[in-house]
DNA sequence: CCCTGAACCTGACCGC
DNA sequence: TGCGGTCAGGTTCAGG
């Protein structure tokens, strides 16, 4: 469910409830996530949460003694609930606070993760090699252009590679390429600097707009307060294969690229 | 190093 | 109603 806007929406939703609060306990009902949930995290009581930050699609819950590194995978979500709310199926982890609130992690497919580190989380092996944040100036046309020389991958796969830039998943890759007028299959070394200038702009634009609307709600995703996001109402291509292009009114093409569904307009995108 | 495809897992949906 | 196939917002890993 989560790309960068959904993770950022989650972060903003949980931060005010967690900051400066003391952990009472962490209950792990199902430790078989992407990687086994480490046993140490069930012993974090009395630690105070100092900050809730994000790097790419990873949420970082920093405490006085270490940092929880959380990823929502494909189907993960987090809600803030009263501590005595009965858990449902797939509610794998509760972070219970002394103030009687509970951060509950739900993840049917279990592609998400909860890890724990005592050192700088940005130096963790999963985070260390991540590309720049898309909404910073480090992500710019010159950077992308430089990284694409001598490479032959399709542009859509390239921008979805977290070593290149973090946070761009399947929805926003499709949308950004549509807005930039670029064919998702186009090999990166055939695109010029001007294409990258345009693409950087549309990626930033689409991510910012999605964050503003609380993310995209498809199927069951909701924000940390249980309410849906509204960005899906503004999608131009994602999930619209076979429907008409909002610009030229011709039928949108749907293909598979790197095992992911890819929708684009063969007239407007070249 | 570059690139592709399999793998991880559950649930919803579609056609027969 | 049941069964098999396909698809789903992500990422790592093995192998050519």
Coordinates of N, CA, C and O in Angstrom, one line a residue, chain A residues 47-127:
Chain A
X47 N 11.8 3.2 27.6 CA 12.5 4.0 26.7 C 11.5 5.2 26.2 O 10.4 4.9 26.0
X48 N 12.1 6.4 26.1 CA 11.3 7.5 25.7 C 11.5 7.7 24.2 O 12.6 7.6 23.7
X49 N 10.4 8.0 23.5 CA 10.5 8.2 22.0 C 10.9 9.7 21.8 O 10.2 10.6 22.3
X50 N 12.0 9.9 21.1 CA 12.5 11.2 20.9 C 12.1 11.9 19.6 O 12.1 13.1 19.5
X51 N 11.9 11.0 18.6 CA 11.6 11.6 17.2 C 11.0 10.5 16.3 O 11.3 9.3 16.5
X52 N 10.2 10.9 15.4 CA 9.6 10.0 14.4 C 9.9 10.5 13.1 O 9.4 11.6 12.6
X53 N 10.9 9.9 12.4 CA 11.3 10.4 11.1 C 11.1 9.4 10.0 O 10.6 8.3 10.2
X54 N 11.5 9.8 8.8 CA 11.4 8.9 7.6 C 12.6 9.0 6.7 O 13.2 10.0 6.6
X55 N 13.0 7.8 6.2 CA 14.0 7.8 5.2 C 13.5 6.9 4.1 O 13.4 5.7 4.3
X56 N 13.2 7.5 2.9 CA 12.5 6.7 1.8 C 11.2 6.2 2.3 O 10.4 7.0 2.9
X57 N 11.0 4.9 2.2 CA 9.7 4.4 2.7 C 9.9 3.8 4.1 O 9.0 3.1 4.6
X58 N 11.1 4.0 4.7 CA 11.3 3.5 6.1 C 10.9 4.5 7.1 O 11.2 5.7 7.0
X59 N 10.1 4.1 8.1 CA 9.8 4.9 9.3 C 10.8 4.7 10.4 O 11.2 3.5 10.6
X60 N 11.3 5.7 11.0 CA 12.3 5.6 12.1 C 11.7 6.1 13.3 O 11.5 7.3 13.5
X61 N 11.5 5.3 14.3 CA 11.1 5.7 15.6 C 12.3 5.7 16.5 O 12.7 4.6 17.0
X62 N 12.8 6.9 16.8 CA 14.0 7.0 17.6 C 13.6 7.1 19.1 O 12.7 7.8 19.5
X63 N 14.4 6.4 19.9 CA 14.2 6.4 21.3 C 15.5 6.8 22.0 O 16.5 7.0 21.3
X64 N 15.4 7.0 23.3 CA 16.6 7.4 24.0 C 17.7 6.3 24.0 O 18.9 6.5 24.3
X65 N 17.4 5.0 23.6 CA 18.3 4.0 23.6 C 18.6 3.3 22.3 O 19.4 2.3 22.2
X66 N 17.9 3.7 21.3 CA 18.0 3.0 20.0 C 16.9 3.4 19.0 O 16.0 4.2 19.4
X67 N 16.9 2.8 17.9 CA 15.9 3.2 16.9 C 15.1 2.0 16.3 O 15.8 1.0 15.9
X68 N 13.8 2.1 16.2 CA 13.0 1.1 15.5 C 13.0 1.5 14.0 O 12.7 2.6 13.7
X69 N 13.3 0.5 13.2 CA 13.3 0.8 11.7 C 12.1 0.0 11.2 O 12.1 -1.3 11.3
X70 N 11.1 0.7 10.6 CA 9.9 0.0 10.2 C 9.6 0.2 8.7 O 9.8 1.4 8.2
X71 N 9.2 -0.8 8.0 CA 8.8 -0.7 6.6 C 7.5 -1.4 6.5 O 7.2 -2.4 7.1
X72 N 6.6 -0.7 5.7 CA 5.2 -1.2 5.6 C 5.0 -2.3 4.5 O 3.9 -2.8 4.3
X73 N 6.1 -2.5 3.7 CA 6.0 -3.5 2.6 C 4.9 -3.2 1.6 O 4.7 -2.0 1.3
X74 N 4.2 -4.2 1.2 CA 3.1 -3.9 0.2 C 1.8 -3.7 0.9 O 0.9 -3.0 0.4
X75 N 1.5 -4.3 2.0 CA 0.2 -4.3 2.6 C 0.2 -3.9 4.0 O -0.8 -4.0 4.7
X76 N 1.3 -3.3 4.5 CA 1.3 -2.9 5.9 C 0.6 -1.5 6.2 O 0.6 -0.7 5.3
X77 N 0.1 -1.4 7.4 CA -0.4 -0.1 7.8 C -0.3 0.1 9.3 O -0.1 -0.9 10.0
X78 N -0.4 1.3 9.7 CA -0.2 1.6 11.2 C -1.4 2.5 11.6 O -1.7 3.4 10.9
X79 N -1.9 2.2 12.7 CA -3.0 3.0 13.3 C -2.7 3.3 14.8 O -2.0 2.5 15.4
X80 N -3.2 4.4 15.3 CA -3.1 4.7 16.7 C -4.5 4.4 17.3 O -5.5 4.9 16.9
X81 N -4.5 3.6 18.4 CA -5.7 3.1 19.0 C -5.6 3.2 20.5 O -4.5 3.2 21.0
X82 N -6.8 3.1 21.2 CA -6.7 2.9 22.6 C -6.0 1.6 22.9 O -6.2 0.6 22.2
X83 N -5.3 1.5 24.0 CA -4.4 0.3 24.2 C -5.2 -1.0 24.4 O -4.7 -2.1 24.2
X84 N -6.5 -0.9 24.7 CA -7.3 -2.1 25.0 C -8.1 -2.5 23.8 O -9.0 -3.3 24.0
X85 N -7.9 -2.0 22.6 CA -8.6 -2.4 21.5 C -8.2 -3.8 21.1 O -7.0 -4.1 21.0
X86 N -9.2 -4.7 20.9 CA -8.9 -6.1 20.6 C -8.2 -6.2 19.2 O -8.7 -5.6 18.2
X87 N -7.1 -7.0 19.2 CA -6.4 -7.2 17.9 C -7.2 -8.1 16.9 O -7.9 -9.0 17.4
X88 N -7.1 -7.8 15.6 CA -7.7 -8.6 14.6 C -6.6 -9.5 13.9 O -5.5 -9.3 14.2
X89 N -7.1 -10.3 13.0 CA -6.2 -11.1 12.2 C -5.2 -10.1 11.5 O -5.6 -9.1 11.0
X90 N -3.9 -10.5 11.5 CA -2.9 -9.7 10.8 C -2.4 -8.5 11.6 O -1.6 -7.7 11.1
X91 N -3.0 -8.3 12.8 CA -2.4 -7.2 13.6 C -1.2 -7.8 14.4 O -1.3 -8.4 15.4
X92 N 0.0 -7.7 13.8 CA 1.1 -8.4 14.2 C 1.9 -7.8 15.4 O 2.4 -8.5 16.2
X93 N 1.9 -6.5 15.5 CA 2.7 -5.8 16.5 C 2.0 -4.7 17.1 O 1.4 -3.9 16.4
X94 N 2.1 -4.5 18.4 CA 1.5 -3.4 19.2 C 2.7 -2.7 19.9 O 3.5 -3.4 20.6
X95 N 2.8 -1.4 19.7 CA 3.8 -0.6 20.5 C 2.9 0.1 21.5 O 2.1 1.1 21.1
X96 N 2.9 -0.3 22.8 CA 2.0 0.3 23.8 C 2.7 1.4 24.5 O 3.8 1.2 25.0
X97 N 2.0 2.5 24.6 CA 2.6 3.6 25.4 C 2.1 3.7 26.8 O 1.0 3.3 27.1
X98 N 2.9 4.4 27.7 CA 2.4 4.5 29.0 C 1.2 5.4 29.1 O 0.4 5.3 30.0
X99 N 0.9 6.2 28.1 CA -0.2 7.1 28.0 C -1.5 6.4 27.6 O -2.5 7.0 27.2
X100 N -1.4 5.1 27.5 CA -2.6 4.2 27.1 C -3.0 4.2 25.7 O -4.0 3.7 25.3
X101 N -2.1 4.8 24.8 CA -2.3 4.7 23.4 C -1.5 3.5 22.9 O -0.5 3.1 23.5
X102 N -1.9 3.0 21.7 CA -1.2 1.8 21.2 C -1.0 2.1 19.7 O -1.9 2.5 19.0
X103 N 0.2 1.9 19.2 CA 0.5 2.0 17.8 C 0.4 0.5 17.3 O 1.2 -0.3 17.7
X104 N -0.5 0.3 16.4 CA -0.7 -1.1 16.0 C -0.3 -1.3 14.5 O -0.8 -0.5 13.6
X105 N 0.5 -2.3 14.3 CA 1.0 -2.6 12.9 C 0.2 -3.8 12.4 O 0.2 -4.9 13.0
X106 N -0.4 -3.6 11.2 CA -1.1 -4.6 10.5 C -0.5 -4.9 9.2 O -0.2 -3.9 8.5
X107 N -0.4 -6.1 8.8 CA 0.3 -6.4 7.5 C 0.0 -7.8 7.0 O 0.7 -8.8 7.3
X108 N -1.1 -8.0 6.3 CA -1.5 -9.3 5.8 C -0.4 -10.1 5.1 O -0.2 -11.3 5.3
X109 N 0.3 -9.4 4.2 CA 1.2 -10.2 3.4 C 2.6 -10.4 4.1 O 3.4 -11.1 3.6
X110 N 2.8 -9.6 5.1 CA 4.1 -9.7 5.9 C 5.3 -9.5 5.1 O 6.4 -10.1 5.3
X111 N 5.2 -8.5 4.2 CA 6.4 -8.1 3.5 C 7.1 -6.9 4.2 O 8.2 -6.5 3.8
X112 N 6.4 -6.4 5.2 CA 7.0 -5.3 6.0 C 8.1 -5.8 6.9 O 8.4 -7.0 7.0
X113 N 8.7 -4.9 7.7 CA 9.7 -5.3 8.7 C 9.7 -4.3 9.9 O 9.3 -3.2 9.8
X114 N 10.1 -4.9 11.0 CA 10.4 -4.1 12.2 C 11.8 -4.5 12.7 O 12.0 -5.7 13.0
X115 N 12.7 -3.6 12.6 CA 14.1 -3.9 13.0 C 14.5 -2.9 14.1 O 13.8 -1.9 14.4
X116 N 15.6 -3.2 14.8 CA 16.1 -2.4 15.9 C 17.6 -2.2 15.8 O 18.3 -3.1 15.5
X117 N 18.0 -1.0 15.9 CA 19.4 -0.7 15.9 C 19.8 0.3 17.0 O 19.1 1.2 17.4
X118 N 21.0 0.0 17.5 CA 21.6 0.9 18.6 C 22.4 2.0 18.0 O 22.7 3.0 18.6
X119 N 22.8 1.8 16.7 CA 23.7 2.9 16.1 C 22.8 3.8 15.2 O 21.6 3.7 15.1
X120 N 23.5 4.6 14.4 CA 22.9 5.5 13.5 C 22.1 4.7 12.5 O 22.6 4.0 11.7
X121 N 20.7 4.9 12.4 CA 19.9 4.1 11.5 C 20.3 4.3 10.1 O 20.1 3.4 9.2
X122 N 20.8 5.5 9.8 CA 21.1 5.8 8.4 C 22.3 5.0 7.9 O 22.6 4.9 6.7
X123 N 23.1 4.4 8.9 CA 24.2 3.6 8.5 C 23.8 2.1 8.4 O 24.7 1.3 8.1
X124 N 22.6 1.8 8.7 CA 22.1 0.5 8.6 C 22.2 0.0 7.2 O 22.0 0.7 6.3
X125 N 22.5 -1.3 7.0 CA 22.8 -1.8 5.7 C 21.6 -1.6 4.7 O 21.8 -1.4 3.5
X126 N 20.4 -1.6 5.2 CA 19.2 -1.4 4.3 C 19.1 0.1 3.9 O 18.5 0.4 2.9
X127 N 19.6 1.0 4.7 CA 19.4 2.4 4.4 C 20.6 3.1 3.8 O 20.5 4.1 3.2

